[in-house]
């Protein structure tokens, strides 16, 4: 059976974009793959995280996986920092990846902003750690949002260079799995920006912890234009806010955007937004409820993370041993 690895950063404000772009897709994959799902807390600290908040947010990612329907018996749920093999392989990959490759990473450029000199070295080397996350399990498939495609390309480059430099076939070439209508959920305040945990406006995102009232309020205030919904997808061009809301509806209802437009063609937003609110509350609301229940019992979540770490470490150990042998590290 092929192996899946994916990760979500525990940096707070888990939102609808994380759900539709990633977490939701983790569930169905369990039928066809051996799945490993990680709360990537080592990636999170590439930018400053308050320690207490980080601990809580790490549990929250695990709770979101569970609430969405990841089964901790079939799949592995764990926190990245609890399996040291990730950091060990990341160091080796730091020595395989080239500066020129990392210089091209758009996520680094976005996150570092204008003041690059002040970005952490970890933020720069972030993609190498991500490659290690995946390769330490020789995972073959990674479900991610569109924005992570470039990092997966880099993972393939690192795997290929490693294999090539050492004349081995140690690592497989990973394939991205990208799903559905809303792999890229945009801000409710600005359809040209991704929905983000760090947007200063709470109204830009729907979070896992929003109740019915706040979901309704945020969608009511969501920015739109003045025109009714068009008949075809073509009509959504140059209407980023409308396209985003239609995309969210399509993803939540498991329809194509065209199917949504066929239903709502000609409707004003005053009709569409309440329909979207009902749908979001129906589909997303119960997951938030379940997550809250899980968060009320942190010992339970911690037990699942602990068991997951043990199983993950057992899978990573032989791969890391093989890599060390190839690289020429002596055995203690
Ligand atoms: N970079 C990913 C993100 O920001 C998170 C991540 C870290 C990840 N390691 C991973 C995703 C390995 C998939 C596989 O969304």
Coordinates of C-alpha atoms and ligand atoms in Angstrom, one line a residue:
X1 CA 0.0 0.0 0.0
X2 CA 1.3 3.5 -0.8
X3 CA 2.0 5.9 2.0
X4 CA 0.6 9.3 2.6
X5 CA 2.2 12.0 4.7
X6 CA 0.7 15.5 5.3
X7 CA 1.1 18.2 7.9
X8 CA -0.6 21.3 9.2
X9 CA 1.1 24.0 11.2
X10 CA -0.1 24.6 14.8
X11 CA 0.1 28.3 14.6
X12 CA -3.4 29.1 15.7
X13 CA -6.7 30.2 14.1
X14 CA -7.3 27.0 12.1
X15 CA -9.8 28.0 9.5
X16 CA -12.1 26.9 6.6
X17 CA -9.1 27.1 4.2
X18 CA -7.2 24.6 6.2
X19 CA -10.3 22.4 6.3
X20 CA -11.3 22.5 2.7
X21 CA -7.7 22.7 1.3
X22 CA -6.2 19.9 3.4
X23 CA -7.8 18.3 6.4
X24 CA -11.1 17.3 4.8
X25 CA -9.3 15.3 2.2
X26 CA -7.2 13.4 4.7
X27 CA -10.3 11.4 5.7
X28 CA -11.1 9.6 2.5
X29 CA -7.5 8.7 1.8
X30 CA -7.5 6.4 4.8
X31 CA -9.3 3.8 2.7
X32 CA -6.6 3.5 0.1
X33 CA -3.4 4.5 1.8
X34 CA -1.4 4.1 5.0
X35 CA -1.8 7.7 6.3
X36 CA 0.5 9.7 8.6
X37 CA -0.8 13.1 9.7
X38 CA 1.4 15.4 11.6
X39 CA 1.1 18.7 13.5
X40 CA 4.2 20.4 12.3
X41 CA 5.2 22.3 15.3
X42 CA 8.9 22.5 14.3
X43 CA 7.8 24.4 11.1
X44 CA 5.6 26.6 13.3
X45 CA 8.5 28.0 15.2
X46 CA 10.2 29.3 12.0
X47 CA 8.3 32.4 13.1
X48 CA 7.7 33.4 16.7
X49 CA 5.2 31.3 18.7
X50 CA 4.2 31.8 22.2
X51 CA 5.1 28.5 24.0
X52 CA 1.8 28.0 25.8
X53 CA -0.1 28.8 22.7
X54 CA 2.0 26.5 20.7
X55 CA 1.3 23.6 23.0
X56 CA -2.4 24.3 22.8
X57 CA -2.4 24.8 19.1
X58 CA -0.6 21.5 18.6
X59 CA -3.4 19.7 20.4
X60 CA -5.9 21.7 18.4
X61 CA -4.5 20.4 15.1
X62 CA -4.7 16.9 16.4
X63 CA -8.3 17.6 17.5
X64 CA -9.2 19.0 14.1
X65 CA -7.9 15.9 12.4
X66 CA -9.9 13.7 14.7
X67 CA -13.0 15.9 14.5
X68 CA -12.9 15.8 10.7
X69 CA -12.9 12.0 10.8
X70 CA -9.3 10.8 10.8
X71 CA -9.3 7.5 12.6
X72 CA -6.3 7.2 15.0
X73 CA -6.5 3.4 14.9
X74 CA -6.0 3.2 11.1
X75 CA -3.9 6.4 10.7
X76 CA -1.1 7.9 12.6
X77 CA -1.6 11.3 14.3
X78 CA 1.4 12.9 16.0
X79 CA 3.5 16.0 16.6
X80 CA 6.6 16.5 14.5
X81 CA 8.9 17.4 17.4
X82 CA 8.3 14.1 19.1
X83 CA 10.0 12.1 16.3
X84 CA 13.6 13.2 16.2
X85 CA 14.2 11.5 12.9
X86 CA 12.6 14.5 11.1
X87 CA 15.3 16.8 12.4
X88 CA 18.1 14.4 11.7
X89 CA 17.1 13.9 8.1
X90 CA 16.5 17.6 7.7
X91 CA 20.1 18.3 8.6
X92 CA 21.3 15.8 5.9
X93 CA 18.9 17.5 3.4
X94 CA 20.3 20.9 4.4
X95 CA 23.5 19.5 2.9
X96 CA 21.8 18.3 -0.3
X97 CA 19.6 21.2 -1.2
X98 CA 21.3 24.2 -2.9
X99 CA 20.9 27.8 -1.9
X100 CA 19.8 28.6 -5.4
X101 CA 16.8 26.2 -5.0
X102 CA 15.7 27.8 -1.7
X103 CA 16.1 31.3 -3.1
X104 CA 13.3 30.5 -5.6
X105 CA 10.7 29.6 -2.9
X106 CA 7.8 32.0 -3.1
X107 CA 6.5 31.1 0.4
X108 CA 9.8 32.3 1.9
X109 CA 9.7 35.5 0.0
X110 CA 6.1 36.1 1.1
X111 CA 6.7 35.2 4.8
X112 CA 10.1 37.0 5.1
X113 CA 8.6 40.2 3.5
X114 CA 10.9 43.1 2.9
X115 CA 13.1 42.6 5.9
X116 CA 14.8 39.4 4.7
X117 CA 17.9 39.8 6.8
X118 CA 15.8 39.5 9.9
X119 CA 14.0 36.2 8.9
X120 CA 15.1 33.1 10.8
X121 CA 17.4 30.6 9.2
X122 CA 14.7 28.1 10.0
X123 CA 12.2 29.9 7.8
X124 CA 14.7 29.8 4.9
X125 CA 15.4 26.1 5.4
X126 CA 11.7 25.3 6.0
X127 CA 11.3 23.4 2.7
X128 CA 14.2 21.0 3.6
X129 CA 12.5 20.1 6.8
X130 CA 9.3 19.5 4.9
X131 CA 11.1 17.2 2.5
X132 CA 12.5 15.3 5.5
X133 CA 9.0 15.0 7.0
X134 CA 7.9 13.2 3.8
X135 CA 11.0 11.3 3.0
X136 CA 11.7 9.9 6.4
X137 CA 8.7 7.7 5.8
X138 CA 9.4 7.3 2.1
X139 CA 5.9 8.6 1.6
X140 CA 4.7 8.5 -2.1
X141 CA 1.8 10.9 -2.0
X142 CA 1.1 14.2 -0.2
X143 CA -2.4 15.8 -0.1
X144 CA -1.8 19.6 0.0
X145 CA -3.3 22.8 -1.2
X146 CA -2.1 24.4 -4.4
X147 CA 0.3 26.7 -2.5
X148 CA 2.5 23.8 -1.4
X149 CA 3.2 22.5 -4.9
X150 CA 6.5 24.3 -5.2
X151 CA 7.6 22.8 -1.9
X152 CA 6.8 19.3 -3.2
X153 CA 8.8 20.0 -6.3
X154 CA 11.7 20.8 -4.1
X155 CA 11.2 17.6 -2.2
X156 CA 11.5 15.7 -5.5
X157 CA 14.6 17.7 -6.4
X158 CA 16.2 16.8 -3.0
X159 CA 15.3 13.1 -3.3
X160 CA 16.6 13.0 -6.8
X161 CA 19.9 14.7 -6.0
X162 CA 20.4 12.5 -2.9
X163 CA 19.8 9.4 -5.0
X164 CA 22.0 10.7 -7.7
X165 CA 24.9 11.9 -5.6
X166 CA 25.1 8.7 -3.6
X167 CA 24.2 6.4 -6.5
X168 CA 21.3 4.8 -4.7
X169 CA 17.5 4.5 -5.1
X170 CA 16.9 5.4 -1.5
X171 CA 14.0 7.9 -1.9
X172 CA 10.8 7.7 -4.0
X173 CA 9.7 10.8 -6.0
X174 CA 6.6 12.1 -4.2
X175 CA 3.4 13.0 -6.0
X176 CA 1.1 15.8 -4.8
X177 CA -2.6 15.1 -4.4
X178 CA -4.7 18.2 -5.0
X179 CA -8.4 18.1 -4.6
X180 CA -11.6 19.8 -5.4
X181 CA -13.2 23.1 -6.1
X182 CA -11.8 25.2 -3.2
X183 CA -8.2 24.1 -2.8
X184 CA -7.5 27.8 -2.4
X185 CA -9.9 29.5 -0.1
X186 CA -9.5 33.3 -0.2
X187 CA -10.0 35.9 2.4
X188 CA -13.6 37.0 3.0
X189 CA -12.4 40.6 3.0
X190 CA -10.2 40.5 -0.1
X191 CA -10.7 37.9 -2.8
X192 CA -7.2 38.3 -4.0
X193 CA -5.6 37.2 -0.7
X194 CA -5.5 33.7 0.7
X195 CA -7.6 33.1 3.8
X196 CA -5.0 33.2 6.5
X197 CA -4.5 32.7 10.2
X198 CA -2.4 35.9 10.4
X199 CA -4.8 38.3 8.8
X200 CA -5.5 41.1 11.3
X201 CA -9.2 41.0 10.6
X202 CA -11.2 38.2 12.2
X203 CA -13.8 38.8 9.5
X204 CA -11.4 37.5 6.8
X205 CA -11.8 33.9 7.9
X206 CA -14.2 31.3 9.3
X207 CA -12.5 29.3 12.0
X208 CA -13.1 25.9 13.5
X209 CA -14.3 27.5 16.7
X210 CA -16.9 29.8 15.1
X211 CA -20.5 29.1 16.1
X212 CA -23.5 29.5 13.9
X213 CA -23.9 33.1 14.7
X214 CA -20.4 34.1 13.9
X215 CA -20.3 32.1 10.7
X216 CA -23.5 33.9 9.7
X217 CA -22.2 37.3 10.6
X218 CA -18.9 36.8 8.8
X219 CA -20.6 35.6 5.6
X220 CA -23.1 38.5 5.8
X221 CA -20.2 40.9 6.0
X222 CA -18.1 39.1 3.4
X223 CA -17.1 41.5 0.6
X224 CA -18.8 41.0 -2.7
X225 CA -19.6 43.1 -5.8
X226 CA -23.0 44.5 -6.7
X227 CA -23.8 42.1 -9.6
X228 CA -26.0 38.9 -9.3
X229 CA -24.3 35.5 -9.8
X230 CA -23.4 34.7 -13.4
X231 CA -24.6 31.7 -15.4
X232 CA -21.1 30.3 -16.2
X233 CA -17.7 30.2 -14.6
X234 CA -16.5 32.5 -17.3
X235 CA -18.6 35.1 -15.7
X236 CA -16.6 34.8 -12.4
X237 CA -13.5 36.2 -14.1
X238 CA -12.4 39.4 -12.5
X239 CA -14.9 38.9 -9.7
X240 CA -12.5 37.3 -7.1
X241 CA -14.9 37.7 -4.1
X242 CA -17.8 36.1 -6.0
X243 CA -15.6 33.3 -7.3
X244 CA -14.4 32.6 -3.8
X245 CA -17.8 32.3 -2.3
X246 CA -19.0 30.1 -5.1
X247 CA -15.9 28.0 -4.7
X248 CA -16.5 27.6 -1.0
X249 CA -20.1 26.6 -1.6
X250 CA -19.0 24.1 -4.3
X251 CA -16.5 22.5 -2.0
X252 CA -18.9 22.3 1.0
X253 CA -21.7 20.8 -1.2
X254 CA -19.3 18.5 -3.2
X255 CA -20.4 20.2 -6.4
X256 CA -18.5 21.8 -9.2
X257 CA -18.6 25.6 -9.4
X258 CA -20.6 25.3 -12.6
X259 CA -23.2 23.2 -10.8
X260 CA -23.5 25.8 -8.1
X261 CA -23.9 28.6 -10.8
X262 CA -26.6 26.6 -12.6
X263 CA -28.5 26.6 -9.3
X264 CA -27.9 30.2 -8.4
X265 CA -27.6 32.0 -11.8
X266 CA -29.1 35.4 -11.6
X267 CA -29.5 35.3 -7.8
X268 CA -28.3 38.4 -5.8
X269 CA -25.9 37.9 -2.9
X270 CA -28.7 38.5 -0.5
X271 CA -30.1 35.2 -1.6
X272 CA -26.8 33.3 -2.0
X273 CA -25.2 34.3 1.3
X274 CA -27.9 32.9 3.5
X275 CA -27.8 29.7 1.5
X276 CA -24.0 29.5 1.9
X277 CA -24.4 30.2 5.6
X278 CA -26.8 27.3 6.1
X279 CA -24.5 25.0 4.2
X280 CA -21.4 26.1 6.1
X281 CA -23.2 25.7 9.4
X282 CA -24.5 22.3 8.4
X283 CA -21.1 20.9 7.1
X284 CA -18.5 22.8 9.1
X285 CA -20.4 23.5 12.3
X286 CA -20.4 19.9 13.7
X287 CA -16.7 19.6 13.1
X288 CA -16.0 22.6 15.2
X289 CA -18.3 21.3 17.9
X290 CA -16.5 18.0 18.0
X291 CA -13.1 19.7 18.1
X292 CA -14.3 21.7 21.1
X293 CA -15.3 18.5 22.9
X294 CA -11.9 17.0 22.2
X295 CA -10.1 20.1 23.5
X296 CA -12.0 19.8 26.7
X297 CA -10.1 16.5 27.3
X298 CA -6.5 17.3 26.5
X299 CA -5.3 14.1 28.2
X300 CA -7.2 12.1 25.6
X301 CA -5.6 14.0 22.8
X302 CA -2.2 13.7 24.3
X303 CA -2.6 9.9 24.6
X304 CA -3.4 9.7 20.9
X305 CA -0.4 11.9 20.0
X306 CA 1.9 9.7 22.2
X307 CA 0.7 6.5 20.5
X308 CA 1.1 8.1 17.1
X309 CA 4.6 9.2 17.9
X310 CA 5.6 5.7 18.8
X311 CA 4.2 4.3 15.6
X312 CA 5.7 7.0 13.5
X313 CA 9.2 6.6 15.1
X314 CA 9.1 2.9 14.4
X315 CA 8.4 3.6 10.7
X316 CA 11.1 6.3 10.5
X317 CA 13.9 4.4 12.2
X318 CA 14.8 1.9 9.5
X319 CA 14.7 4.7 6.8
X320 CA 17.0 6.9 8.8
X321 CA 19.3 3.9 9.4
X322 CA 19.4 3.3 5.7
X323 CA 20.2 6.9 5.0
X324 CA 23.0 7.0 7.5
X325 CA 24.6 3.9 6.0
X326 CA 24.4 5.5 2.6
X327 CA 25.9 8.8 3.7
X328 CA 28.7 7.1 5.6
X329 CA 27.8 7.9 9.2
X330 CA 29.3 5.2 11.5
X331 CA 27.0 3.2 13.7
X332 CA 27.5 3.8 17.4
Ligands
LIG1 N1 4.3 23.6 4.6 C1 3.0 23.0 4.9 C2 1.9 24.2 4.9 O1 2.3 25.3 5.3 C3 3.0 22.2 6.1 C4 3.8 21.0 6.0 C5 5.0 20.8 6.7 C6 3.6 19.9 5.3 N2 5.5 19.6 6.4 C7 4.7 19.0 5.5 C8 2.6 19.5 4.4 C9 4.8 17.8 4.8 C10 2.7 18.3 3.7 C11 3.8 17.4 3.9 O2 0.8 23.9 4.7

